[in-house]
Structure formats: structure tokens, C-alpha cells
Short mmCIF file of C-alpha atoms in Angstrom, two decimals:
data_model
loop_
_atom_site.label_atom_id
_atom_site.label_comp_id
_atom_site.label_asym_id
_atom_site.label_seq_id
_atom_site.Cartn_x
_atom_site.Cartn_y
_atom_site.Cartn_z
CA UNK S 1 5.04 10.93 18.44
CA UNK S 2 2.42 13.00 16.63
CA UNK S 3 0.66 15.39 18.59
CA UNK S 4 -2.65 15.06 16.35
CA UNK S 5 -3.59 12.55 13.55
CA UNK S 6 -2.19 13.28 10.37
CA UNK S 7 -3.86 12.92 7.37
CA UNK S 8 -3.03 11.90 3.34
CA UNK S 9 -5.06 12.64 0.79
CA UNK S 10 -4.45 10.95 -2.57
CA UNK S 11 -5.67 10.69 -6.02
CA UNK S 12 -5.37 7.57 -8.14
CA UNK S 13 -6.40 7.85 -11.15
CA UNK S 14 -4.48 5.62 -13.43
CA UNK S 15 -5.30 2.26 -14.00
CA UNK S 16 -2.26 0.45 -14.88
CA UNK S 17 -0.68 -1.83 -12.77
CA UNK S 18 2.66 0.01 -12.04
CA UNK S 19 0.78 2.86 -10.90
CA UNK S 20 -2.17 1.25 -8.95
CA UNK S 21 0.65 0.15 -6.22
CA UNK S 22 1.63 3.67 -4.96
CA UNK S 23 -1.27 5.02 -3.76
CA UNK S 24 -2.63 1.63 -1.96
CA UNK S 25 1.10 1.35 -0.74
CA UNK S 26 1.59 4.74 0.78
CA UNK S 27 -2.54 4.59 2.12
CA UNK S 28 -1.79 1.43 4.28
CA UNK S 29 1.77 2.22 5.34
CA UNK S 30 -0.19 5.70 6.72
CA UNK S 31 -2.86 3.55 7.88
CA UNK S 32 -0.29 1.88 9.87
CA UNK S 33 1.57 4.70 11.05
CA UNK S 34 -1.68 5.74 12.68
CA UNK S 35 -2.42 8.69 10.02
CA UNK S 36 -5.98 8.71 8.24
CA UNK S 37 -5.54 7.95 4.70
CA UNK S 38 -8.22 8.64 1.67
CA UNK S 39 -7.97 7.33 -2.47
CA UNK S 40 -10.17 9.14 -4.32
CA UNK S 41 -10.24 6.96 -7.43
CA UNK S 42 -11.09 8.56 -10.94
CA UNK S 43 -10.69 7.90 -14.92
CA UNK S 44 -8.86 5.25 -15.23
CA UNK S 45 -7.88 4.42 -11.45
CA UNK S 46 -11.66 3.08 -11.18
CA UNK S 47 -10.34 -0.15 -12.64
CA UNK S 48 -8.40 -0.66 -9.16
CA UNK S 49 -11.18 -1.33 -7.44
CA UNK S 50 -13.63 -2.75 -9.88
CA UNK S 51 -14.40 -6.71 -9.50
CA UNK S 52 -13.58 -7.46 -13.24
CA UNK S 53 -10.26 -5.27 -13.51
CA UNK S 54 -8.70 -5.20 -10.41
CA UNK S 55 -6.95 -8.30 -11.09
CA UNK S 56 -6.10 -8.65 -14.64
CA UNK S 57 -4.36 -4.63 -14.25
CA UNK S 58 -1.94 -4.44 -16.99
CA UNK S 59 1.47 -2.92 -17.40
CA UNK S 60 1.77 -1.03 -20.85
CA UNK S 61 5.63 -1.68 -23.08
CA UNK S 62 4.31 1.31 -25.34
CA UNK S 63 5.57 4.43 -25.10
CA UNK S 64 7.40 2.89 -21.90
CA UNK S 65 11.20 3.85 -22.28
CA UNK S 66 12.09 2.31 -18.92
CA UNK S 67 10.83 -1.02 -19.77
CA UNK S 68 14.32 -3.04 -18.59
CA UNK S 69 14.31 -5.35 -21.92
CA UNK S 70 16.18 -3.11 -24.33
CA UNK S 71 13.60 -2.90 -27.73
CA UNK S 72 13.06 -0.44 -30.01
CA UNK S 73 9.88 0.92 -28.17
CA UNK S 74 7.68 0.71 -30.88
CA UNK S 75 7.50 -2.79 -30.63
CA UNK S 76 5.39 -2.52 -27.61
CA UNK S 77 2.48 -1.67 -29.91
CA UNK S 78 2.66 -5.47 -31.03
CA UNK S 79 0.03 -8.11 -30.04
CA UNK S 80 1.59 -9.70 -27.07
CA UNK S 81 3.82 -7.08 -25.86
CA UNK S 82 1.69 -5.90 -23.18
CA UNK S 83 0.75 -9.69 -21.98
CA UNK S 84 4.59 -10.02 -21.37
CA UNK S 85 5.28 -7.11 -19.98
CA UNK S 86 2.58 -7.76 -17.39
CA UNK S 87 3.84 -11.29 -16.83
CA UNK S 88 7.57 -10.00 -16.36
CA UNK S 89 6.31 -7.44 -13.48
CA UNK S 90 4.22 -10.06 -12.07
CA UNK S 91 6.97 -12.59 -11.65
CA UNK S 92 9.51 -9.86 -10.07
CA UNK S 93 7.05 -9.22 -7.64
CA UNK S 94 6.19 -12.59 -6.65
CA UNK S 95 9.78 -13.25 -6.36
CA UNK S 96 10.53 -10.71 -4.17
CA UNK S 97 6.94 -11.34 -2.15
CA UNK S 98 5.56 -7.94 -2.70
CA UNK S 99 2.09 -7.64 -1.89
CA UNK S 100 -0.62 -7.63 -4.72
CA UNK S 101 -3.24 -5.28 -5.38
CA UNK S 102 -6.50 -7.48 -4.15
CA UNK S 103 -4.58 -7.89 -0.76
CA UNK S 104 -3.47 -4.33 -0.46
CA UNK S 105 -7.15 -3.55 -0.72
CA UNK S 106 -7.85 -5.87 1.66
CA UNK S 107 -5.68 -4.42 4.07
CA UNK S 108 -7.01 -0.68 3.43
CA UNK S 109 -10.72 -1.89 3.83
CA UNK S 110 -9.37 -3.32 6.85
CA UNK S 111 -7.42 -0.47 8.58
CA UNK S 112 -10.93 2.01 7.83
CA UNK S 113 -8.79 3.90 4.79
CA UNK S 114 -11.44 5.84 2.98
CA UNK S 115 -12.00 4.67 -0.83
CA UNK S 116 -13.91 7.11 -2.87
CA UNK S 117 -15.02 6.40 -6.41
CA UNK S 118 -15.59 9.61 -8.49
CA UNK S 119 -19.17 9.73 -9.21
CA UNK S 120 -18.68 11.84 -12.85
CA UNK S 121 -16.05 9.59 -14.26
CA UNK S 122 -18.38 6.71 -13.19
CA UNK S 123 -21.31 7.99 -15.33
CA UNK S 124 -18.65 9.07 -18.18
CA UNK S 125 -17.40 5.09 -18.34
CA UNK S 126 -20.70 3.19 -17.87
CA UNK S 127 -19.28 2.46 -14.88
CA UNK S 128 -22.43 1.23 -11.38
CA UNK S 129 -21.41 0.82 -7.80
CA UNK S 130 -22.18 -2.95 -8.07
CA UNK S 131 -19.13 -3.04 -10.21
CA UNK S 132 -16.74 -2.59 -7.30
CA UNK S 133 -15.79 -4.53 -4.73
CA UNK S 134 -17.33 -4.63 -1.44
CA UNK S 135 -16.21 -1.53 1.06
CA UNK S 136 -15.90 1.09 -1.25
CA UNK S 137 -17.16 4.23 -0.24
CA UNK S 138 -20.19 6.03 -1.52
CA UNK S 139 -18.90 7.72 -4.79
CA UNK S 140 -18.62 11.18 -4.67
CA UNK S 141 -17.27 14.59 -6.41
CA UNK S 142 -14.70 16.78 -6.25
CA UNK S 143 -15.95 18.81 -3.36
CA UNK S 144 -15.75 16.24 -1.26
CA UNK S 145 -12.08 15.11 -1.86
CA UNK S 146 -11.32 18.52 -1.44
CA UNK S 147 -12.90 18.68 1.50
CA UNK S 148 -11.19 15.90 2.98
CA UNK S 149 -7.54 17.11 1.44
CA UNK S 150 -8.01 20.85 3.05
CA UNK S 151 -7.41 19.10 6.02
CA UNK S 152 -4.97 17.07 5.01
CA UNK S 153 -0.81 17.28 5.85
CA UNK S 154 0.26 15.19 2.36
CA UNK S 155 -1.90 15.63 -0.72
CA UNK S 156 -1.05 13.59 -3.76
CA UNK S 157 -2.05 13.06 -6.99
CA UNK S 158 -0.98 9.39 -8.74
CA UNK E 1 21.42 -8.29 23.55
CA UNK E 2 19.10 -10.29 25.70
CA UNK E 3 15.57 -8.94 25.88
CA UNK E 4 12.31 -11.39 25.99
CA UNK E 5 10.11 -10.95 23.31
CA UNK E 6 6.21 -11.92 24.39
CA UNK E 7 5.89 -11.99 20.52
CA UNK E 8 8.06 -12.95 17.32
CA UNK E 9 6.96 -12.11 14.28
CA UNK E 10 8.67 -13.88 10.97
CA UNK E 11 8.97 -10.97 8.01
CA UNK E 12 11.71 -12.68 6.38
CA UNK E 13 11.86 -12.28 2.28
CA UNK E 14 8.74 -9.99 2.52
CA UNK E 15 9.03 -6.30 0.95
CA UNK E 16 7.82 -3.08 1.45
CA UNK E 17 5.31 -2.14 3.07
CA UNK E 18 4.07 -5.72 4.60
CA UNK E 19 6.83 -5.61 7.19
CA UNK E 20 5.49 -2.26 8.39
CA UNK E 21 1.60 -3.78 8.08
CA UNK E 22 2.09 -6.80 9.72
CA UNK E 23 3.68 -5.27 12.64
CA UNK E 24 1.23 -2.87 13.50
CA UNK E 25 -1.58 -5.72 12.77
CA UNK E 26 1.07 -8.10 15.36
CA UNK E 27 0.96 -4.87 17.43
CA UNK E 28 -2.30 -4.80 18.23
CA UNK E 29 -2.79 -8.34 19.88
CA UNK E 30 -0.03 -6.63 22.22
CA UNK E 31 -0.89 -5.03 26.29
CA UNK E 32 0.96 -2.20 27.27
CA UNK E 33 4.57 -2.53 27.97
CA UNK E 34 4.86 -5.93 25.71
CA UNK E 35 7.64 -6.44 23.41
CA UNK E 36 7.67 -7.77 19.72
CA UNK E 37 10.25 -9.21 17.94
CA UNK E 38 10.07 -8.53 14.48
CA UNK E 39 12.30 -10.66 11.94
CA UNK E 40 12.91 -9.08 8.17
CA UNK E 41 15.55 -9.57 5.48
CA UNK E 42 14.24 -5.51 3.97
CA UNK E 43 17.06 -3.65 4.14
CA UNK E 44 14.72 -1.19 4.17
CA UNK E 45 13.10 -1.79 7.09
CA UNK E 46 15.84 -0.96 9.22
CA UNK E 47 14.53 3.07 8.31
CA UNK E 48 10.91 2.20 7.64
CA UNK E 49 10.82 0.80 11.29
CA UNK E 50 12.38 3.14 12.62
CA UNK E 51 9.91 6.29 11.37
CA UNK E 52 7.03 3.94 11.79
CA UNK E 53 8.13 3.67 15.43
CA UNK E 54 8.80 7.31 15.84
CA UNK E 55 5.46 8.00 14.44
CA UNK E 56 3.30 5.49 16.62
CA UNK E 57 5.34 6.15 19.39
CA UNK E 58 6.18 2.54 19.95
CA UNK E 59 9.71 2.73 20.60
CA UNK E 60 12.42 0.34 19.67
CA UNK E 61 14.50 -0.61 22.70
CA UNK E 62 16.55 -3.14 20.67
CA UNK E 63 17.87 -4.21 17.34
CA UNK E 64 20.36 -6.66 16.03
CA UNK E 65 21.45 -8.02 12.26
CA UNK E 66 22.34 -11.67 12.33
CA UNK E 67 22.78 -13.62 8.93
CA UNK E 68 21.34 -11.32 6.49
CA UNK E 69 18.51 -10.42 8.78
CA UNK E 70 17.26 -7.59 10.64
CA UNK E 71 15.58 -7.82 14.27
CA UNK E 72 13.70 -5.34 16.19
CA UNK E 73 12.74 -5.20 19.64
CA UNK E 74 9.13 -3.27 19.55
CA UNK E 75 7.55 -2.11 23.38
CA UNK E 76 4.00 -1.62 23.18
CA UNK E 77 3.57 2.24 24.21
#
């Protein structure tokens, strides 16, 4: 048993949908474990928790060597490519009932796990608070992940 | 093993993590000194519980595998 609450700090900031699972995975599995977990989402890992992209998150074929259908990898540039790549990954999951990325949200809103939009990439991509979905956090800089990461045990950048 | 669960919960054919967030959300509804059967076919859950246990400081006073799947006796600390 802990002694005091640890603490993860993490930074998502891709927004593909292979890489929008491990931060929201390892934040609720802290959450869980009774640690205090923070995403501090920037560049492209804004689209996890914006309304219009958080659910059409796509996984890219291109420039994607460990894609399991053997192709010459150029092909992933086609038209198409990245559709069925995305459809592929979808259906493994589903099959083996992983969670998807609204209800892993969900369950970090839920269990009080700190979501942080970065305000600068925000005003780089046109990007307004009303974009995301309800129980964000404020949006804020790099001081204040910082802040919260100096005091964290695992820091990690996604 | 016979030990009375006050609880079962069914994580059969789920993967990682839900088995770990569904029994800390079953958990909860739990009084001190309750026990929680947990059900999963994870083979991965048979470490995952264990460090989430050692963590929360719920301890596991009883497993078994029967058929493919893996049960855990969980006490409420």
C-alpha cells in the first residue's frame, strides 16, 4: 500500500488513433489504482478530446512499417488506405472488447483525472474551448503542466 | 476454495484496462471487510490484479482458474 498518493503526469499530443489509447489507458488504470493522473493535450492530441474528432480518430498505413498486411508501404499514400486501416484496428478491438476512446474519456472525467488542453496550440489550430467536450479543464501552458509533473512520480510524454 | 462473495462481477472477454476499472468502480458500492468476486478471461489480469491490489491495498484472499477463466476474491480494506 502506498504511503502517499502517487501521481502521473502525461503528455498526449498525437492525434491518431493508435496513440490516443495510451495515455487515456494508463490515466484511468492510475485513476483506479488510487494515483492522481493529468493529460495535458497539445498539437495534434487536441483532436482526442474535441467533439468533431474524437470519434472519427484515424490510424495512418503511411510511413507505418508495422502495419500487419504485408504492402509495399508506399501504398498507404493511396485514397482509401487510411479508411481501411482504421476499419481493420477498429474491428480487432471490438472483437477483443477493448474499450473506445469516447468511453475511456468518460471514465477519466469520471474518476476526477485532470484534462488540460494547451492554450498556444489551441490559438495556433483555430482551435475554442466550445470545441471540446464537456469536463475538460481550463486550457493552460506549459508552466502549469510542469507544475503539476514536478510533483509527479511517472512523467510521460505520448 | 469456498469463500462468499457479497459481490460477483462478470469481466469475461473484456481487455485491458476495463477489468481493472470496473473493479474499482464494483469496489466502491463495497463496506469494509466485503468481498468481490471478480470473473475475467485477461490473462493479464491475473498480474494487473494483483499490482492493482497491492497498490489500493485491497488484498486478494483468493483466486482460482476454472475453464479458461480467472477468479479473484477482492476484501474491501
Amino acid at each position: 500500500m502506498a504511503d502517499k498518493k502517487k501521481r502521473i503526469a502525461i503528455i498526449a499530443s498525437k492525434g491518431t488513433l493508435d496513440m490516443a489509447y495510451p495515455p487515456l489507458i494508463l490515466a484511468t488504470t492510475a485513476a483506479a489504482m488510487d494515483m492522481e493522473a493529468g493529460i495535458f493535450f497539445t498539437f495534434y492530441g487536441l483532436n482526442i478530446i474535441k467533439k468533431s474528432t474524437m470519434n472519427s480518430l484515424k490510424v495512418p498505413p503511411l510511413a507505418n512499417p508495422a502495419m500487419p498486411v504485408p504492402m509495399p508501404n508506399i501504398m498507404g499514400a493511396l485514397p482509401g488506405m487510411t479508411a481501411m486501416a482504421t476499419m481493420m484496428m477498429k474491428s480487432w478491438m471490438s472483437k477483443a472488447k477493448v474499450a473506445t476512446i469516447p468511453q475511456l474519456i468518460e471514465s477519466a472525467l469520471e474518476s476526477g483525472i485532470k484534462l488540460w488542453p494547451c492554450q498556444m496550440t489551441m490559438d495556433v489550430m483555430g482551435i475554442k474551448f466550445e470545441d471540446f467536450i464537456d469536463g475538460v479543464a481550463k486550457p493552460v501552458g506549459a508552466a502549469t503542466f510542469l507544475d503539476f509533473a514536478a510533483d509527479a512520480n511517472i512523467s510521460l510524454f505520448v | 476454495m469456498d469463500i462468499k462473495a457479497d459481490k460477483v462481477l462478470d469481466c469475461k472477454g473484456l481487455s485491458c484496462p476495463l477489468p481493472v476499472l470496473k473493479t474499482k468502480k464494483a469496489m466502491e458500492e463495497l463496506k469494509s471487510g466485503q468481498i468481490l468476486e471478480m470473473i475475467a478471461t485477461d490473462p493479464g489480469s491475473k498480474n494487473d490484479m494483483e499490482a492493482w491490489a497491492n497498490r489500493t491495498g485491497n488484498p486478494i484472499v483468493g483466486t482460482k482458474e476454472e475453464g479458461g477463466s480467472y477468479v479473484f476474491f477482492i476484501k474491501k480494506s
